[in-house]
Short mmCIF file of C-alpha atoms in Angstrom, two decimals:
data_model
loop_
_atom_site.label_atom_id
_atom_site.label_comp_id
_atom_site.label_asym_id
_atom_site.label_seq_id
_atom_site.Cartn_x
_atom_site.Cartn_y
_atom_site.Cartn_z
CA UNK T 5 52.60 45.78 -38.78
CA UNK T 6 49.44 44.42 -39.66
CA UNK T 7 47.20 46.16 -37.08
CA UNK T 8 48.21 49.46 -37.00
CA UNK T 9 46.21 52.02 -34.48
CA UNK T 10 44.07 53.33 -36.55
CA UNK T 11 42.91 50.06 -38.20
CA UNK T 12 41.82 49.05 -34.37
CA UNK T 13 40.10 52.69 -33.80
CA UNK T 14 38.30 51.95 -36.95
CA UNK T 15 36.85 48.58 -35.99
CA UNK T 16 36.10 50.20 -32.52
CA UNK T 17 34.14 53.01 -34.37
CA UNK T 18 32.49 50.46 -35.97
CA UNK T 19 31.38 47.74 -33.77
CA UNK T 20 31.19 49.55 -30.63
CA UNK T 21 29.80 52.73 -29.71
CA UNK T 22 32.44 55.36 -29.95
CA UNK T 23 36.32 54.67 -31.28
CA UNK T 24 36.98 55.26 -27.80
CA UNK T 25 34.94 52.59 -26.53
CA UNK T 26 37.54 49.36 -26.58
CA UNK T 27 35.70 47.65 -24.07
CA UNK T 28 32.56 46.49 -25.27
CA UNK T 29 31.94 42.85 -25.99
CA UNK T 30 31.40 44.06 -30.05
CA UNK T 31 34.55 45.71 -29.89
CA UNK T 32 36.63 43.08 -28.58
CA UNK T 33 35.02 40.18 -30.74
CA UNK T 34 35.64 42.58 -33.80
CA UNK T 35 39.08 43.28 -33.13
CA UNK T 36 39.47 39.11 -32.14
CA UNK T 37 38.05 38.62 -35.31
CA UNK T 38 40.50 40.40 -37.30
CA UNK T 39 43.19 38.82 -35.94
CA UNK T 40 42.19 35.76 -36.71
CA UNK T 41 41.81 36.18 -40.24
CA UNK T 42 44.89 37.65 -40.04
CA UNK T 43 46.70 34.35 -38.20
CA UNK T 44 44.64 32.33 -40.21
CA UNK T 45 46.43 33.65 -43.67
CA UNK T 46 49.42 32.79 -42.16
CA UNK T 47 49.04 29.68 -41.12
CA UNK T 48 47.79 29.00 -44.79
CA UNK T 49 51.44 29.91 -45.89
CA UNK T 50 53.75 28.44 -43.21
CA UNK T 51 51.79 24.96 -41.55
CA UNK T 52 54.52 24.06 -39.52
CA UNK T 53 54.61 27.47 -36.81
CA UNK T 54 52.65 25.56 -34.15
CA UNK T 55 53.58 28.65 -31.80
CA UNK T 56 51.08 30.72 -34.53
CA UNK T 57 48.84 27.70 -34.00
CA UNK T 58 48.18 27.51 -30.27
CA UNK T 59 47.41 31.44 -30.72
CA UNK T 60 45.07 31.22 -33.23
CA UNK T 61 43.18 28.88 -30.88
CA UNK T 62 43.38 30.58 -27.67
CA UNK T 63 42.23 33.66 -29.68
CA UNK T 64 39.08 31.59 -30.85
CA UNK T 65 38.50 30.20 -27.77
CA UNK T 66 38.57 34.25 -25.82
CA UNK T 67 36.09 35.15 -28.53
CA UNK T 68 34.18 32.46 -28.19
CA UNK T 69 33.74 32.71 -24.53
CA UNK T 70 32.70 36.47 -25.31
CA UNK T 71 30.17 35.42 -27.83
CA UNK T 72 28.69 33.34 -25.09
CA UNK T 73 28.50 35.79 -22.48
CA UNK T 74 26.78 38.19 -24.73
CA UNK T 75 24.17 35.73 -25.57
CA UNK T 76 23.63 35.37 -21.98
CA UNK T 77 23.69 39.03 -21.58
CA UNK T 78 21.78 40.39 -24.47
CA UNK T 79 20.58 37.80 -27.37
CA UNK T 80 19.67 41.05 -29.95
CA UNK T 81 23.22 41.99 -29.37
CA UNK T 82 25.13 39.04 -30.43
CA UNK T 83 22.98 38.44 -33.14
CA UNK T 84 23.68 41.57 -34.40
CA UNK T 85 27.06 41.23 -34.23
CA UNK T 86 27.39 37.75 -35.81
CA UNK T 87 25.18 38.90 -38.96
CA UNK T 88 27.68 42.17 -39.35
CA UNK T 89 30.69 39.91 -38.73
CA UNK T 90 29.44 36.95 -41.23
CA UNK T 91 30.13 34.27 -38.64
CA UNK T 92 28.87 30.79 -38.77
CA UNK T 93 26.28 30.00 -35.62
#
C-alpha cells in the first residue's frame, strides 16, 4: 500500500502539532497533498482510469477548500504551510 500508518503519523508529526493530532487543517492538507502526488504518478502511467481522475480532483478541490478556510482563519498559518509544502499560490 502506498500510505501505510506510519507514513500518515509521520506527516501528522510533521505538519500538525502532535502525530496524534489528525485534525488540524495542516494535517489534513499534508496528508491531501500526498495523495495527490501519489494519484498524480499514476495518472502519468495509465491516462485512460477516469475513475483515478475524478479522485484526483475531488481531492484538490477538499484541499483547496481547506486552504481557503485557513486563510480566512489564520493568514500566518497557511502561509506557513504552503512555503513547507512548495505549493504554487
Amino acid at each position: 500500500m502506498y500510505l501505510s500508518a506510519e507514513k500518515k503519523q509521520e506527516l501528522f508529526e510533521q505538519y500538525g502539532k502532535s502525530n496524534k493530532d489528525t485534525g488540524a487543517a495542516e494535517s489534513q492538507i499534508a496528508l491531501f497533498s500526498y495523495r495527490i502526488a501519489h494519484l498524480t504518478e499514476h495518472l502519468k502511467k495509465n491516462r485512460k482510469d477516469y475513475s483515478t481522475q475524478r479522485a484526483l480532483q475531488l481531492l484538490v478541490g477538499k484541499r483547496r477548500s481547506l486552504l481557503d478556510y485557513l486563510k480566512a482563519k489564520d493568514i500566518e498559518r497557511y502561509r506557513a504551510i504552503i512555503k513547507a509544502l512548495n505549493m504554487r499560490k
